[in-house]
mmCIF file of C-alpha atoms and ligand atoms in Angstrom:
data_model
loop_
_atom_site.group_PDB
_atom_site.id
_atom_site.type_symbol
_atom_site.label_atom_id
_atom_site.label_comp_id
_atom_site.label_asym_id
_atom_site.label_seq_id
_atom_site.Cartn_x
_atom_site.Cartn_y
_atom_site.Cartn_z
ATOM 1 C CA MET A 1 127.576 117.319 57.892
ATOM 2 C CA VAL A 2 128.895 115.493 60.903
ATOM 3 C CA ASP A 3 131.172 112.524 60.793
ATOM 4 C CA ALA A 4 131.121 109.641 63.233
ATOM 5 C CA GLN A 5 134.218 110.964 64.959
ATOM 6 C CA ASP A 6 132.363 114.109 65.983
ATOM 7 C CA LEU A 7 129.839 112.166 67.980
ATOM 8 C CA GLY A 8 129.971 112.140 71.705
ATOM 9 C CA SER A 9 127.935 108.994 71.325
ATOM 10 C CA CYS A 10 130.630 107.233 69.315
ATOM 11 C CA GLY A 11 133.402 107.552 71.864
ATOM 12 C CA SER A 12 135.520 104.482 71.462
ATOM 13 C CA ASN A 13 133.004 102.740 69.253
ATOM 14 C CA PRO A 14 134.624 100.117 66.964
ATOM 15 C CA VAL A 15 132.733 101.721 64.074
ATOM 16 C CA GLU A 16 135.579 104.243 63.818
ATOM 17 C CA VAL A 17 138.260 101.591 63.340
ATOM 18 C CA ARG A 18 136.471 100.228 60.312
ATOM 19 C CA ILE A 19 136.291 103.648 58.678
ATOM 20 C CA LEU A 20 139.977 103.288 57.879
ATOM 21 C CA SER A 21 140.030 99.711 56.679
ATOM 22 C CA ARG A 22 137.522 99.403 53.802
ATOM 23 C CA ALA A 23 134.922 101.350 51.884
ATOM 24 C CA PRO A 24 132.359 102.103 54.560
ATOM 25 C CA MET A 25 128.605 102.079 54.332
ATOM 26 C CA GLU A 26 127.370 105.638 54.769
ATOM 27 C CA ILE A 27 124.245 106.501 56.709
ATOM 28 C CA LEU A 28 123.123 110.127 56.609
ATOM 29 C CA PHE A 29 120.249 111.379 58.732
ATOM 30 C CA LEU A 30 118.589 114.012 56.550
ATOM 31 C CA GLY A 31 115.760 114.698 59.003
ATOM 32 C CA THR A 32 115.019 113.468 62.526
ATOM 33 C CA SER A 33 111.810 115.109 63.761
ATOM 34 C CA SER A 34 108.404 113.505 63.972
ATOM 35 C CA GLY A 35 105.306 114.855 62.269
ATOM 36 C CA TRP A 36 106.356 118.506 62.154
ATOM 37 C CA PRO A 37 109.724 120.214 62.203
ATOM 38 C CA LEU A 38 111.333 121.417 65.442
ATOM 39 C CA PRO A 39 111.106 124.132 66.595
ATOM 40 C CA ARG A 40 107.337 124.034 66.182
ATOM 41 C CA LEU A 41 105.824 127.210 64.770
ATOM 42 C CA GLY A 42 105.166 129.793 67.477
ATOM 43 C CA CYS A 43 106.268 127.566 70.353
ATOM 44 C CA LYS A 44 108.638 128.827 73.045
ATOM 45 C CA CYS A 45 109.159 125.646 75.040
ATOM 46 C CA GLU A 46 112.642 124.554 76.087
ATOM 47 C CA ILE A 47 113.213 122.459 72.958
ATOM 48 C CA CYS A 48 111.831 125.081 70.584
ATOM 49 C CA SER A 49 113.885 127.905 72.116
ATOM 50 C CA SER A 50 117.072 125.828 72.394
ATOM 51 C CA GLN A 51 120.230 127.351 70.924
ATOM 52 C CA ASP A 52 121.682 123.905 70.207
ATOM 53 C CA PRO A 53 121.583 123.329 66.412
ATOM 54 C CA LYS A 54 120.817 119.645 67.115
ATOM 55 C CA ASP A 55 117.400 120.752 68.378
ATOM 56 C CA THR A 56 116.504 122.025 64.914
ATOM 57 C CA ARG A 57 115.030 119.015 63.154
ATOM 58 C CA LEU A 58 113.269 118.430 59.851
ATOM 59 C CA ARG A 59 111.004 115.500 59.142
ATOM 60 C CA PRO A 60 112.455 112.015 58.893
ATOM 61 C CA SER A 61 114.404 110.678 55.949
ATOM 62 C CA LEU A 62 117.536 108.566 55.928
ATOM 63 C CA LEU A 63 119.998 108.333 53.030
ATOM 64 C CA VAL A 64 122.245 105.289 52.697
ATOM 65 C CA ASN A 65 125.337 105.236 50.493
ATOM 66 C CA ARG A 66 124.062 108.453 48.900
ATOM 67 C CA ASN A 67 121.698 106.469 46.667
ATOM 68 C CA ILE A 68 119.096 104.661 48.792
ATOM 69 C CA LEU A 69 116.553 106.927 50.437
ATOM 70 C CA LEU A 70 114.376 105.601 53.241
ATOM 71 C CA ASP A 71 111.134 107.601 53.351
ATOM 72 C CA ALA A 72 110.495 110.853 51.509
ATOM 73 C CA SER A 73 110.075 113.648 54.032
ATOM 74 C CA PRO A 74 108.045 116.736 53.050
ATOM 75 C CA ASP A 75 111.279 118.644 53.839
ATOM 76 C CA ILE A 76 113.321 116.618 51.345
ATOM 77 C CA TYR A 77 114.143 119.594 49.100
ATOM 78 C CA THR A 78 115.727 121.530 51.973
ATOM 79 C CA GLU A 79 117.386 118.415 53.325
ATOM 80 C CA ILE A 80 119.012 117.627 49.971
ATOM 81 C CA LYS A 81 120.255 121.192 49.559
ATOM 82 C CA THR A 82 121.449 121.555 53.161
ATOM 83 C CA HIS A 83 123.507 118.370 53.143
ATOM 84 C CA ASN A 84 124.902 118.681 49.604
ATOM 85 C CA VAL A 85 123.232 115.498 48.453
ATOM 86 C CA ASP A 86 123.416 114.869 44.715
ATOM 87 C CA PRO A 87 119.789 114.014 43.885
ATOM 88 C CA THR A 88 120.770 112.497 40.532
ATOM 89 C CA LYS A 89 122.523 109.683 42.423
ATOM 90 C CA ILE A 90 119.338 108.519 44.159
ATOM 91 C CA THR A 91 118.303 105.210 42.600
ATOM 92 C CA HIS A 92 115.847 103.787 45.147
ATOM 93 C CA ILE A 93 113.330 105.117 47.648
ATOM 94 C CA ILE A 94 111.888 102.653 50.166
ATOM 95 C CA LEU A 95 108.810 103.663 52.177
ATOM 96 C CA THR A 96 108.110 102.478 55.731
ATOM 97 C CA HIS A 97 104.474 103.581 55.478
ATOM 98 C CA ALA A 98 102.252 106.152 53.806
ATOM 99 C CA HIS A 99 101.672 108.739 56.527
ATOM 100 C CA ASP A 100 102.038 112.289 55.209
ATOM 101 C CA ASP A 101 105.350 113.044 56.900
ATOM 102 C CA HIS A 102 106.978 110.034 55.203
ATOM 103 C CA ILE A 103 105.750 110.394 51.636
ATOM 104 C CA PHE A 104 105.027 114.005 50.697
ATOM 105 C CA GLY A 105 108.622 114.549 49.592
ATOM 106 C CA LEU A 106 107.752 112.354 46.610
ATOM 107 C CA TYR A 107 106.192 115.452 45.089
ATOM 108 C CA ASP A 108 109.532 117.309 45.007
ATOM 109 C CA LEU A 109 111.535 114.201 44.120
ATOM 110 C CA SER A 110 109.303 113.620 41.101
ATOM 111 C CA HIS A 111 111.005 116.634 39.544
ATOM 112 C CA THR A 112 114.604 115.473 39.762
ATOM 113 C CA TYR A 113 116.478 116.135 36.528
ATOM 114 C CA ASN A 114 119.359 114.216 34.933
ATOM 115 C CA GLY A 115 119.187 111.208 37.201
ATOM 116 C CA PRO A 116 117.977 107.644 36.637
ATOM 117 C CA LYS A 117 114.294 106.881 36.970
ATOM 118 C CA ILE A 118 113.995 106.206 40.689
ATOM 119 C CA THR A 119 112.547 102.876 41.825
ATOM 120 C CA LEU A 120 110.021 103.351 44.610
ATOM 121 C CA ILE A 121 109.668 100.287 46.813
ATOM 122 C CA SER A 122 107.141 99.277 49.447
ATOM 123 C CA SER A 123 104.241 96.907 49.949
ATOM 124 C CA SER A 124 101.308 96.986 47.595
ATOM 125 C CA GLY A 125 99.127 98.555 50.339
ATOM 126 C CA VAL A 126 101.604 101.339 51.134
ATOM 127 C CA LEU A 127 102.200 102.105 47.466
ATOM 128 C CA SER A 128 98.492 102.271 46.657
ATOM 129 C CA LYS A 129 97.871 104.669 49.559
ATOM 130 C CA ALA A 130 100.818 106.780 48.386
ATOM 131 C CA ARG A 131 99.277 106.833 44.893
ATOM 132 C CA ARG A 132 96.024 108.143 46.362
ATOM 133 C CA LEU A 133 97.706 110.835 48.465
ATOM 134 C CA VAL A 134 100.534 111.963 46.190
ATOM 135 C CA GLY A 135 98.604 111.630 42.946
ATOM 136 C CA ILE A 136 100.057 112.215 39.532
ATOM 137 C CA SER A 137 103.623 112.780 40.807
ATOM 138 C CA MET A 138 103.852 109.036 41.473
ATOM 139 C CA ARG A 139 104.144 108.504 37.727
ATOM 140 C CA ALA A 140 107.714 109.794 37.893
ATOM 141 C CA PHE A 141 108.804 106.599 39.637
ATOM 142 C CA ASP A 142 109.082 102.962 38.722
ATOM 143 C CA THR A 143 107.305 101.129 41.504
ATOM 144 C CA LEU A 144 108.282 97.778 42.930
ATOM 145 C CA GLU A 145 105.812 96.003 45.193
ATOM 146 C CA ALA A 146 107.504 93.892 47.832
ATOM 147 C CA LYS A 147 106.029 91.310 50.148
ATOM 148 C CA PRO A 148 106.933 91.307 53.834
ATOM 149 C CA PHE A 149 110.256 89.536 54.497
ATOM 150 C CA GLU A 150 110.922 89.222 50.743
ATOM 151 C CA LYS A 151 114.543 89.932 49.828
ATOM 152 C CA ILE A 152 114.731 92.812 47.371
ATOM 153 C CA GLY A 153 117.939 93.262 45.397
ATOM 154 C CA LEU A 154 119.004 96.896 45.027
ATOM 155 C CA SER A 155 122.486 96.455 43.597
ATOM 156 C CA LYS A 156 125.288 93.904 43.540
ATOM 157 C CA ASP A 157 125.753 93.903 47.305
ATOM 158 C CA SER A 158 122.670 95.754 48.609
ATOM 159 C CA TYR A 159 119.403 94.168 49.708
ATOM 160 C CA ALA A 160 116.314 95.331 51.553
ATOM 161 C CA TRP A 161 113.454 93.630 53.367
ATOM 162 C CA LEU A 162 110.149 95.007 54.672
ATOM 163 C CA ILE A 163 109.607 93.895 58.252
ATOM 164 C CA PRO A 164 105.996 94.288 59.489
ATOM 165 C CA VAL A 165 105.505 96.442 62.598
ATOM 166 C CA GLU A 166 102.421 97.648 64.458
ATOM 167 C CA HIS A 167 101.730 101.363 63.985
ATOM 168 C CA GLY A 168 98.147 101.968 65.082
ATOM 169 C CA SER A 169 95.808 100.941 62.288
ATOM 170 C CA GLU A 170 98.324 101.938 59.615
ATOM 171 C CA GLU A 171 100.098 99.340 57.494
ATOM 172 C CA ALA A 172 103.728 99.945 58.378
ATOM 173 C CA TYR A 173 107.150 98.342 58.136
ATOM 174 C CA ALA A 174 110.621 98.591 59.453
ATOM 175 C CA ILE A 175 113.202 98.437 56.693
ATOM 176 C CA LYS A 176 116.090 96.055 57.034
ATOM 177 C CA LEU A 177 118.864 97.012 54.710
ATOM 178 C CA LYS A 178 122.118 95.262 53.919
ATOM 179 C CA ALA A 179 124.309 97.668 51.995
ATOM 180 C CA PRO A 180 126.485 95.767 52.749
ATOM 181 C CA LYS A 181 126.264 95.994 56.577
ATOM 182 C CA PRO A 182 122.869 95.171 58.087
ATOM 183 C CA ILE A 183 120.869 97.997 59.631
ATOM 184 C CA VAL A 184 117.226 98.319 60.647
ATOM 185 C CA TYR A 185 115.272 101.546 60.176
ATOM 186 C CA ALA A 186 112.055 101.653 62.223
ATOM 187 C CA PRO A 187 111.123 105.319 62.649
ATOM 188 C CA GLU A 188 107.512 104.721 63.655
ATOM 189 C CA PHE A 189 106.036 101.713 65.420
ATOM 190 C CA ARG A 190 104.165 100.718 68.522
ATOM 191 C CA ARG A 191 105.446 97.173 68.648
ATOM 192 C CA ILE A 192 107.735 94.895 66.727
ATOM 193 C CA ILE A 193 105.567 91.837 66.254
ATOM 194 C CA PRO A 194 107.093 88.544 67.429
ATOM 195 C CA SER A 195 107.468 87.089 63.919
ATOM 196 C CA SER A 196 109.492 90.154 62.939
ATOM 197 C CA ARG A 197 111.858 90.031 65.888
ATOM 198 C CA LYS A 198 113.988 87.287 64.375
ATOM 199 C CA GLU A 199 114.988 89.767 61.655
ATOM 200 C CA MET A 200 116.428 92.126 64.257
ATOM 201 C CA GLY A 201 119.418 90.029 65.289
ATOM 202 C CA ASP A 202 123.042 90.806 64.467
ATOM 203 C CA ILE A 203 122.565 94.273 63.103
ATOM 204 C CA GLU A 204 125.086 97.050 62.965
ATOM 205 C CA VAL A 205 122.723 99.925 63.707
ATOM 206 C CA ALA A 206 119.096 99.853 64.860
ATOM 207 C CA ILE A 207 117.300 103.149 64.268
ATOM 208 C CA LEU A 208 114.141 103.380 66.351
ATOM 209 C CA ASP A 209 111.083 105.543 67.028
ATOM 210 C CA GLY A 210 111.923 108.417 69.406
ATOM 211 C CA SER A 211 108.626 110.269 69.267
ATOM 212 C CA SER A 212 108.188 110.361 73.049
ATOM 213 C CA LYS A 213 110.517 109.821 75.973
ATOM 214 C CA THR A 214 108.011 108.145 78.278
ATOM 215 C CA SER A 215 104.242 107.687 78.256
ATOM 216 C CA TYR A 216 103.995 111.484 78.632
ATOM 217 C CA GLY A 217 103.131 112.754 75.172
ATOM 218 C CA GLN A 218 103.113 109.238 73.723
ATOM 219 C CA ALA A 219 101.049 109.192 70.550
ATOM 220 C CA LYS A 220 98.895 106.254 69.566
ATOM 221 C CA GLY A 221 100.832 103.825 67.434
ATOM 222 C CA HIS A 222 104.261 104.748 68.789
ATOM 223 C CA GLU A 223 106.651 103.212 71.252
ATOM 224 C CA THR A 224 108.526 105.371 73.755
ATOM 225 C CA ILE A 225 112.268 105.855 74.041
ATOM 226 C CA GLU A 226 111.965 104.158 77.434
ATOM 227 C CA GLU A 227 110.551 101.053 75.700
ATOM 228 C CA GLY A 228 113.077 101.400 72.882
ATOM 229 C CA LEU A 229 115.888 101.189 75.420
ATOM 230 C CA ARG A 230 114.547 97.837 76.603
ATOM 231 C CA PHE A 231 114.058 96.640 73.034
ATOM 232 C CA GLY A 232 117.527 97.851 72.041
ATOM 233 C CA LYS A 233 119.090 95.904 74.905
ATOM 234 C CA ASP A 234 117.238 92.759 73.782
ATOM 235 C CA VAL A 235 118.318 92.884 70.155
ATOM 236 C CA ASN A 236 121.867 92.214 69.170
ATOM 237 C CA ALA A 237 122.603 95.611 67.626
ATOM 238 C CA LYS A 238 126.024 97.173 67.969
ATOM 239 C CA ARG A 239 124.457 100.590 68.070
ATOM 240 C CA VAL A 240 120.942 101.909 68.714
ATOM 241 C CA LEU A 241 119.903 105.399 67.659
ATOM 242 C CA PHE A 242 116.556 107.102 68.107
ATOM 243 C CA THR A 243 115.091 109.262 65.346
ATOM 244 C CA ASN A 244 111.623 110.706 64.701
ATOM 245 C CA ILE A 245 112.159 112.852 67.809
ATOM 246 C CA GLY A 246 108.916 114.323 69.092
ATOM 247 C CA HIS A 247 107.991 117.589 70.746
ATOM 248 C CA LYS A 248 107.198 116.056 74.153
ATOM 249 C CA THR A 249 110.663 114.640 74.679
ATOM 250 C CA ASP A 250 113.578 116.800 75.781
ATOM 251 C CA THR A 251 116.427 118.796 74.334
ATOM 252 C CA HIS A 252 118.976 116.801 72.384
ATOM 253 C CA GLY A 253 121.588 117.214 75.119
ATOM 254 C CA LYS A 254 119.303 115.923 77.874
ATOM 255 C CA LEU A 255 117.944 113.068 75.743
ATOM 256 C CA GLU A 256 121.431 111.963 74.755
ATOM 257 C CA ALA A 257 122.559 111.973 78.404
ATOM 258 C CA SER A 258 119.431 110.084 79.439
ATOM 259 C CA VAL A 259 119.733 107.221 76.915
ATOM 260 C CA LYS A 260 123.418 106.832 77.766
ATOM 261 C CA GLU A 261 122.643 106.748 81.481
ATOM 262 C CA HIS A 262 119.867 104.185 81.149
ATOM 263 C CA GLY A 263 121.133 102.173 78.191
ATOM 264 C CA GLY A 264 124.878 102.585 77.960
ATOM 265 C CA ASP A 265 127.249 103.800 75.291
ATOM 266 C CA LYS A 266 125.665 101.952 72.380
ATOM 267 C CA PHE A 267 122.557 104.189 72.613
ATOM 268 C CA GLY A 268 122.289 107.661 71.137
ATOM 269 C CA ILE A 269 119.973 110.280 69.700
ATOM 270 C CA ALA A 270 120.237 111.046 65.988
ATOM 271 C CA PHE A 271 120.198 114.606 64.720
ATOM 272 C CA ASP A 272 119.907 116.242 61.310
ATOM 273 C CA GLY A 273 123.165 115.909 59.418
ATOM 274 C CA LEU A 274 124.520 113.030 61.498
ATOM 275 C CA GLU A 275 126.573 110.857 59.185
ATOM 276 C CA LEU A 276 127.735 107.410 60.235
ATOM 277 C CA LYS A 277 130.235 105.239 58.447
ATOM 278 C CA VAL A 278 129.944 101.599 59.414
HETATM 279 ZN ZN1 ZN B 301 108.023 123.618 71.598
HETATM 280 ZN ZN1 ZN B 302 103.233 107.161 60.938
#
């Protein structure tokens, strides 16, 4: 587990000052790859043969305050064990969309013992696709259908909203979460539609799609880190991190240097085990 102070990307970030003053909001990156883990099976490219542990990535899930899980990666079992997460504390799972790499962890999570019944939240379309793909395991969860932009209460001081994004032909959302600081989690999108942009102002951390660095290797339905840098400069976020890191990008070290060079200190690349306190 890595604390904010360990980050080269934090530097003199004001985030650190607040760690000392009040109970912080915790953001833990459980997995930060896209589609398949890195290194890819059998591959010997520069990323896949890197000795830097930050280049070993499982599929994307984010845990907030140890109880709110954003997306359910197929690697969730390993992620929970690796980062000493207490699965009985998870109360809510919010889904950005129902592609395999974001929902197949529901199968493992459906067999969590001694915890509360987890509330699974997304739109009616995303939840019904998840029901089709995950099947009977979905019965382990209470489901809560949310409409886009509708404020969903999670606890006394935690709220979430689904913010529509374009992601190919797939129904997909960014998740805005206030727990209590506002963050936006948008691991996969091609475009933030104009009506959604107003929800992106004044956020503590924006977490964006990093599946390709440029148009090289860009998959349909995804923005590039290059575009994310422009978007991140436009929105009023104190910090912008890329997750969902793809295979046609670069090593963590080179990517981190590149986003800092082109975007400045508020930009960074997430990695598995990165824990922020904001
Ligand atoms: Zn490779
Ligand atoms: Zn997707």
